Tab-separated table of C-alpha atoms and ligand atoms in Angstrom:
chain	number	residue	atom	x	y	z
A	17	MET	CA	0.000	0.000	0.000
A	18	THR	CA	1.618	3.261	-1.094
A	19	ARG	CA	1.185	5.930	1.581
A	20	LEU	CA	0.170	9.390	0.424
A	21	THR	CA	2.099	12.450	1.557
A	22	PRO	CA	0.649	15.950	2.168
A	23	ASP	CA	2.385	17.421	-0.900
A	24	LEU	CA	0.726	14.842	-3.187
A	25	ILE	CA	-2.789	15.793	-2.046
A	26	GLU	CA	-2.453	19.507	-1.261
A	27	GLY	CA	-4.307	20.466	-4.460
A	28	VAL	CA	-7.275	18.154	-3.883
A	29	PRO	CA	-9.475	20.360	-1.650
A	30	ASP	CA	-9.498	23.213	-4.181
A	31	ASP	CA	-9.468	20.832	-7.185
A	32	THR	CA	-6.458	22.634	-8.658
A	33	LEU	CA	-6.047	19.566	-10.911
A	34	ASP	CA	-9.435	20.496	-12.471
A	35	LEU	CA	-9.987	16.768	-12.725
A	36	ASP	CA	-13.438	16.803	-14.338
A	37	SER	CA	-12.359	18.811	-17.375
A	38	ARG	CA	-9.314	16.568	-17.812
A	39	LEU	CA	-11.415	13.406	-17.515
A	40	LEU	CA	-14.079	14.782	-19.868
A	41	LYS	CA	-11.334	15.256	-22.482
A	42	MET	CA	-9.835	11.772	-21.995
A	43	CYS	CA	-12.879	9.670	-21.055
A	44	GLY	CA	-15.886	11.835	-21.914
A	45	LYS	CA	-17.070	11.471	-18.310
A	46	THR	CA	-16.773	13.383	-15.006
A	47	VAL	CA	-15.502	11.785	-11.776
A	48	LYS	CA	-19.094	11.395	-10.591
A	49	GLN	CA	-20.214	9.798	-13.884
A	50	LEU	CA	-17.259	7.363	-13.778
A	51	ALA	CA	-18.101	6.458	-10.175
A	52	LEU	CA	-21.800	5.936	-10.977
A	53	GLU	CA	-20.839	3.750	-13.965
A	54	GLY	CA	-18.567	1.701	-11.690
A	55	ALA	CA	-21.606	1.134	-9.471
A	56	GLY	CA	-23.708	0.066	-12.465
A	57	VAL	CA	-25.691	3.315	-12.693
A	58	TYR	CA	-25.858	5.138	-16.040
A	59	HIS	CA	-27.862	8.195	-15.001
A	60	ASP	CA	-27.282	11.020	-12.537
A	61	VAL	CA	-28.145	10.521	-8.850
A	62	ASP	CA	-28.929	13.238	-6.304
A	63	PHE	CA	-26.754	12.515	-3.271
A	64	SER	CA	-27.682	15.735	-1.454
A	65	LYS	CA	-29.490	13.868	1.336
A	66	MET	CA	-26.424	11.692	2.036
A	67	ARG	CA	-24.652	12.826	5.232
A	68	VAL	CA	-21.010	11.781	5.550
A	69	ALA	CA	-18.426	12.067	8.367
A	70	CYS	CA	-14.692	11.845	7.660
A	71	VAL	CA	-12.887	10.578	10.759
A	72	PRO	CA	-9.132	11.255	11.096
A	73	ILE	CA	-7.279	8.139	12.308
A	74	THR	CA	-4.059	8.503	14.327
A	75	SER	CA	-2.995	4.824	14.397
A	76	GLY	CA	0.243	3.565	12.850
A	77	MET	CA	2.079	6.341	11.028
A	78	GLY	CA	-0.698	8.692	12.030
A	79	ILE	CA	-2.569	11.550	10.422
A	80	ILE	CA	-1.609	12.644	6.886
A	81	GLY	CA	-1.915	16.417	6.711
A	82	GLY	CA	-4.826	17.308	4.455
A	83	PHE	CA	-6.089	13.726	4.000
A	84	SER	CA	-9.438	14.071	5.826
A	85	LYS	CA	-9.949	17.543	4.348
A	86	SER	CA	-9.327	16.087	0.872
A	87	VAL	CA	-11.756	13.215	1.379
A	88	ASP	CA	-14.331	15.716	2.683
A	89	ALA	CA	-13.893	17.904	-0.424
A	90	ILE	CA	-14.133	14.931	-2.814
A	91	VAL	CA	-17.376	13.731	-1.175
A	92	ARG	CA	-18.855	17.251	-1.310
A	93	ARG	CA	-18.053	17.422	-5.035
A	94	LEU	CA	-20.308	14.371	-5.429
A	95	GLY	CA	-23.148	16.465	-3.955
A	96	MET	CA	-23.110	14.822	-0.519
A	97	GLN	CA	-23.108	16.682	2.798
A	98	SER	CA	-19.823	16.055	4.607
A	99	TYR	CA	-17.694	17.171	7.540
A	100	VAL	CA	-14.460	16.168	9.289
A	101	THR	CA	-15.118	15.096	12.886
A	102	ALA	CA	-13.481	17.146	15.647
A	103	GLY	CA	-12.520	13.927	17.403
A	104	THR	CA	-10.180	11.324	15.943
A	105	ASP	CA	-10.349	7.509	15.974
A	106	VAL	CA	-13.094	5.934	18.107
A	107	ASN	CA	-13.979	9.324	19.552
A	108	GLY	CA	-14.582	10.707	16.071
A	109	PHE	CA	-16.461	7.578	15.031
A	110	GLN	CA	-18.723	7.885	18.093
A	111	GLN	CA	-19.361	11.550	17.287
A	112	ALA	CA	-20.357	10.588	13.734
A	113	ILE	CA	-22.757	7.890	14.949
A	114	ARG	CA	-24.273	10.264	17.530
A	115	ASP	CA	-24.716	12.872	14.758
A	116	GLY	CA	-26.710	10.250	12.865
A	117	VAL	CA	-24.611	10.288	9.700
A	118	ASP	CA	-25.340	7.869	6.852
A	119	MET	CA	-21.719	7.051	5.979
A	120	VAL	CA	-18.306	7.142	7.716
A	121	MET	CA	-15.044	7.495	5.743
A	122	MET	CA	-11.792	6.634	7.531
A	123	ALA	CA	-8.350	5.214	6.790
A	124	ASP	CA	-5.492	3.679	8.725
A	125	ASP	CA	-2.196	2.702	7.109
A	126	ALA	CA	-3.599	-0.493	5.634
A	127	MET	CA	-7.216	0.174	4.729
A	128	PHE	CA	-9.463	3.078	3.684
A	129	VAL	CA	-13.198	2.427	3.894
A	130	ALA	CA	-16.544	4.070	3.232
A	131	TYR	CA	-18.872	2.501	5.824
A	132	ASN	CA	-22.612	2.764	5.152
A	133	VAL	CA	-24.227	2.885	8.617
A	134	HIS	CA	-27.716	1.806	7.487
A	135	ALA	CA	-26.556	-1.087	5.298
A	136	ALA	CA	-23.785	-2.045	7.788
A	137	ARG	CA	-21.604	-2.578	4.720
A	138	SER	CA	-18.396	-0.918	3.530
A	139	THR	CA	-16.509	-0.386	0.298
A	140	ASN	CA	-12.720	-0.133	0.428
A	141	ASN	CA	-10.278	1.960	-1.517
A	142	SER	CA	-8.492	-0.966	-3.192
A	143	TRP	CA	-11.683	-1.971	-4.987
A	144	GLY	CA	-12.697	1.664	-5.451
A	145	THR	CA	-9.397	2.611	-7.069
A	146	ALA	CA	-9.362	-0.486	-9.283
A	147	MET	CA	-12.963	0.027	-10.413
A	148	GLY	CA	-12.663	3.777	-10.894
A	149	TYR	CA	-9.531	3.487	-13.011
A	150	ALA	CA	-10.881	0.477	-14.937
A	151	VAL	CA	-14.025	2.444	-15.866
A	152	ALA	CA	-11.831	5.378	-16.908
A	153	LEU	CA	-9.699	3.062	-19.071
A	154	LYS	CA	-12.786	1.466	-20.669
A	155	ASN	CA	-14.195	4.893	-21.567
A	156	ALA	CA	-10.868	6.292	-22.796
A	157	ALA	CA	-10.336	3.148	-24.911
A	158	GLY	CA	-13.824	3.349	-26.411
A	159	GLY	CA	-14.749	-0.011	-24.883
A	160	ILE	CA	-12.492	-2.777	-23.611
A	161	GLU	CA	-14.197	-6.078	-24.579
A	162	GLY	CA	-11.876	-8.321	-26.605
A	163	LYS	CA	-8.972	-5.906	-26.244
A	164	ASP	CA	-5.534	-6.797	-24.828
A	165	VAL	CA	-5.109	-5.007	-21.496
A	166	LEU	CA	-2.077	-5.036	-19.213
A	167	VAL	CA	-2.361	-4.624	-15.446
A	168	ILE	CA	0.976	-3.614	-13.914
A	169	GLY	CA	1.212	-4.492	-10.218
A	170	ALA	CA	-0.303	-7.590	-8.574
A	171	GLY	CA	-0.991	-5.891	-5.245
A	172	LEU	CA	-4.326	-4.997	-3.666
A	173	VAL	CA	-5.457	-2.679	-6.494
A	174	GLY	CA	-4.014	-4.797	-9.322
A	175	THR	CA	-5.716	-7.922	-7.977
A	176	GLU	CA	-9.115	-6.184	-8.049
A	177	ALA	CA	-8.427	-4.626	-11.456
A	178	VAL	CA	-7.566	-7.987	-13.036
A	179	GLN	CA	-10.923	-9.413	-11.980
A	180	ILE	CA	-12.917	-6.380	-13.098
A	181	LEU	CA	-11.287	-6.137	-16.543
A	182	LYS	CA	-11.645	-9.890	-17.117
A	183	SER	CA	-15.333	-9.698	-16.192
A	184	TRP	CA	-15.725	-7.108	-18.955
A	185	GLY	CA	-14.295	-9.510	-21.550
A	186	ALA	CA	-10.838	-7.949	-21.909
A	187	ASN	CA	-7.824	-10.194	-22.652
A	188	VAL	CA	-6.010	-9.468	-19.403
A	189	SER	CA	-2.290	-9.859	-18.785
A	190	VAL	CA	-0.660	-9.010	-15.481
A	191	THR	CA	2.959	-8.296	-14.598
A	192	ASP	CA	4.822	-7.506	-11.385
A	193	ILE	CA	8.497	-7.222	-10.468
A	194	LYS	CA	7.716	-10.070	-8.068
A	195	THR	CA	6.863	-12.546	-10.819
A	196	GLU	CA	5.359	-15.020	-8.344
A	197	LYS	CA	2.655	-12.456	-7.485
A	198	ALA	CA	1.611	-12.201	-11.133
A	199	LYS	CA	1.749	-16.007	-11.445
A	200	ALA	CA	-0.585	-16.321	-8.453
A	201	LEU	CA	-3.171	-14.140	-10.210
A	202	GLU	CA	-2.772	-16.240	-13.369
A	203	GLU	CA	-3.653	-19.345	-11.357
A	204	ARG	CA	-6.504	-17.690	-9.443
A	205	PHE	CA	-8.211	-15.804	-12.257
A	206	GLY	CA	-7.053	-17.411	-15.527
A	207	VAL	CA	-5.291	-14.264	-16.763
A	208	LYS	CA	-1.827	-14.284	-18.335
A	209	ALA	CA	1.205	-13.555	-16.155
A	210	LEU	CA	4.043	-11.871	-18.063
A	211	PRO	CA	7.486	-12.246	-16.443
A	212	ASP	CA	9.166	-9.136	-17.836
A	213	VAL	CA	7.542	-5.848	-16.808
A	214	GLU	CA	9.292	-3.735	-19.428
A	215	ASP	CA	8.516	-6.099	-22.317
A	216	ALA	CA	4.909	-6.313	-21.142
A	217	LEU	CA	4.531	-2.537	-21.047
A	218	ALA	CA	6.173	-2.059	-24.446
A	219	SER	CA	3.812	-4.575	-26.040
A	220	HIS	CA	0.499	-3.170	-24.804
A	221	ARG	CA	-1.667	-0.226	-25.856
A	222	TYR	CA	-4.170	-0.383	-22.980
A	223	ILE	CA	-2.636	-0.277	-19.513
A	224	LEU	CA	-3.849	-0.040	-15.931
A	225	ASN	CA	-0.775	0.778	-13.879
A	226	ALA	CA	-1.317	-0.061	-10.202
A	227	ALA	CA	2.358	-0.101	-9.269
A	228	PRO	CA	4.401	2.565	-7.478
A	229	ALA	CA	6.744	2.650	-10.440
A	230	ILE	CA	7.975	5.182	-12.966
A	231	PHE	CA	8.326	4.047	-16.601
A	232	PRO	CA	10.573	5.650	-19.265
A	233	GLY	CA	8.802	6.961	-22.362
A	234	ARG	CA	10.822	4.623	-24.627
A	235	LEU	CA	8.613	1.793	-23.310
A	236	ILE	CA	5.324	3.553	-24.060
A	237	GLN	CA	3.520	2.617	-27.272
A	238	GLU	CA	2.393	5.381	-29.612
A	239	GLY	CA	-1.263	6.061	-28.792
A	240	ALA	CA	-1.164	4.191	-25.480
A	241	VAL	CA	-4.057	4.698	-23.067
A	242	ILE	CA	-2.657	4.557	-19.534
A	243	SER	CA	-4.953	4.543	-16.511
A	244	THR	CA	-2.557	4.971	-13.646
A	245	PRO	CA	-3.514	5.422	-9.967
A	246	GLY	CA	0.023	4.507	-8.898
A	247	VAL	CA	2.006	6.967	-6.831
A	248	PRO	CA	4.658	8.316	-7.267
A	249	HIS	CA	3.288	9.456	-10.623
A	250	TYR	CA	5.597	10.625	-13.386
A	251	PHE	CA	5.882	10.171	-17.152
A	252	ASP	CA	8.767	11.786	-19.039
A	253	GLU	CA	8.350	14.064	-22.056
A	254	GLU	CA	8.579	11.167	-24.527
A	255	GLY	CA	5.942	9.170	-22.649
A	256	ARG	CA	3.558	12.112	-22.418
A	257	LYS	CA	3.947	12.800	-26.150
A	258	LYS	CA	3.395	9.194	-27.240
A	259	ALA	CA	0.443	8.366	-24.974
A	260	LYS	CA	-3.076	9.162	-26.206
A	261	ALA	CA	-4.225	9.527	-22.584
A	262	ILE	CA	-2.600	9.347	-19.158
A	263	ILE	CA	-5.322	9.227	-16.489
A	264	HIS	CA	-4.113	10.009	-12.990
A	265	ASP	CA	-5.050	11.741	-9.783
A	266	PRO	CA	-3.625	11.185	-6.270
A	267	LEU	CA	-6.860	10.311	-4.424
A	268	GLU	CA	-10.113	11.488	-6.023
A	269	ILE	CA	-11.210	8.751	-8.475
A	270	GLY	CA	-10.778	5.940	-5.932
A	271	THR	CA	-12.426	7.892	-3.130
A	272	ALA	CA	-15.366	8.977	-5.295
A	273	MET	CA	-15.872	5.377	-6.475
A	274	MET	CA	-15.965	3.958	-2.949
A	275	ALA	CA	-18.190	6.765	-1.619
A	276	VAL	CA	-20.742	6.401	-4.457
A	277	ASN	CA	-20.774	2.601	-4.245
A	278	SER	CA	-21.244	2.628	-0.472
A	279	ALA	CA	-23.898	5.370	-0.517
A	280	LEU	CA	-25.952	3.355	-3.022
A	281	PHE	CA	-26.125	0.442	-0.564
A	282	SER	CA	-28.879	2.348	1.268
A	283	MET	CA	-30.507	4.254	-1.597
A	284	GLU	CA	-33.337	3.141	-3.882
A	285	VAL	CA	-31.842	3.881	-7.320
A	286	SER	CA	-32.889	2.354	-10.648
A	287	LYS	CA	-29.958	0.657	-12.470
B	15	2YC	O1	-5.080	11.144	8.138
B	15	2YC	C1	-5.453	9.990	8.408
B	15	2YC	O2	-6.585	9.701	8.897
B	15	2YC	C2	-4.519	8.849	8.094
B	15	2YC	N1	-4.707	7.728	9.044
B	15	2YC	C3	-4.764	8.395	6.642
B	15	2YC	C4	-3.784	7.293	6.227
B	15	2YC	C5	-4.023	6.888	4.768
B	15	2YC	C6	-2.973	5.881	4.360
B	15	2YC	N2	-3.282	5.378	3.022
B	15	2YC	C7	-2.826	6.022	1.923
B	15	2YC	O3	-2.056	6.932	1.960
B	15	2YC	C8	-3.354	5.556	0.599
B	15	2YC	C9	-4.830	5.903	0.525
B	15	2YC	C10	-5.170	6.637	-0.723
B	15	2YC	C11	-5.518	4.570	0.457
B	15	2YC	C12	-4.466	3.633	0.275
B	15	2YC	N3	-3.300	4.196	0.410
């Protein structure tokens, strides 16, 4: 699990990335539309009645400056009501429950969840990031069925992404510097493990990069569509020129996906 740092997320509250206009250009969809699609909903939903509490968690390596504020801003951009609890940890959780919120968002070093109080169910950020970036890739690629897709990274996000892309009928390959991790996914899900990361990248046009790795532009195919939640995030001049689309943000797509999916657990919405 790659841990965010304050500098990576400082622009999230004020949306300095202007993510929606970038996504509209690359995928033809906004963050909210991508998240709804990931939840199987192809029309707008009014989330204004959804009340959310973001609880800062001090365990492990502790609070990340700006993390709760960023989650709060992302959830508000979906149209939900949201606030960061004054208390942290169990204290903050108790405050949220006493306030009668519908959903609690909180993260320790290993897990980030959106907990729907009414449904007593949660969605986590590994699935949310995988789904959000898979939907973005599908839209940017103009559909993914029958297409060769490479997932880089057989960790928590890559493992979810492999399953999602396969379920959509893509020909999925997976690669990881720890080849045994990719092999394990080949055995579990019937996808193809590729031993050499660089060769795999150079031979694919559609890529979901869920690894904390930086790839030189010489490996990027002309016209590549790269959906890449991985941090640190960097593509050199050659890579940026050759790629048709490079879809990235430090936190928003995954958080929006998990918040929308969890909120819908307790909403009557036609699919
Ligand atoms: O500020 C806080 O409440 C901290 N406990 C938050 C820690 C988040 C650690 N996880 C990460 O940095 C990333 C997240 C985007 C989800 C997975 N890794």
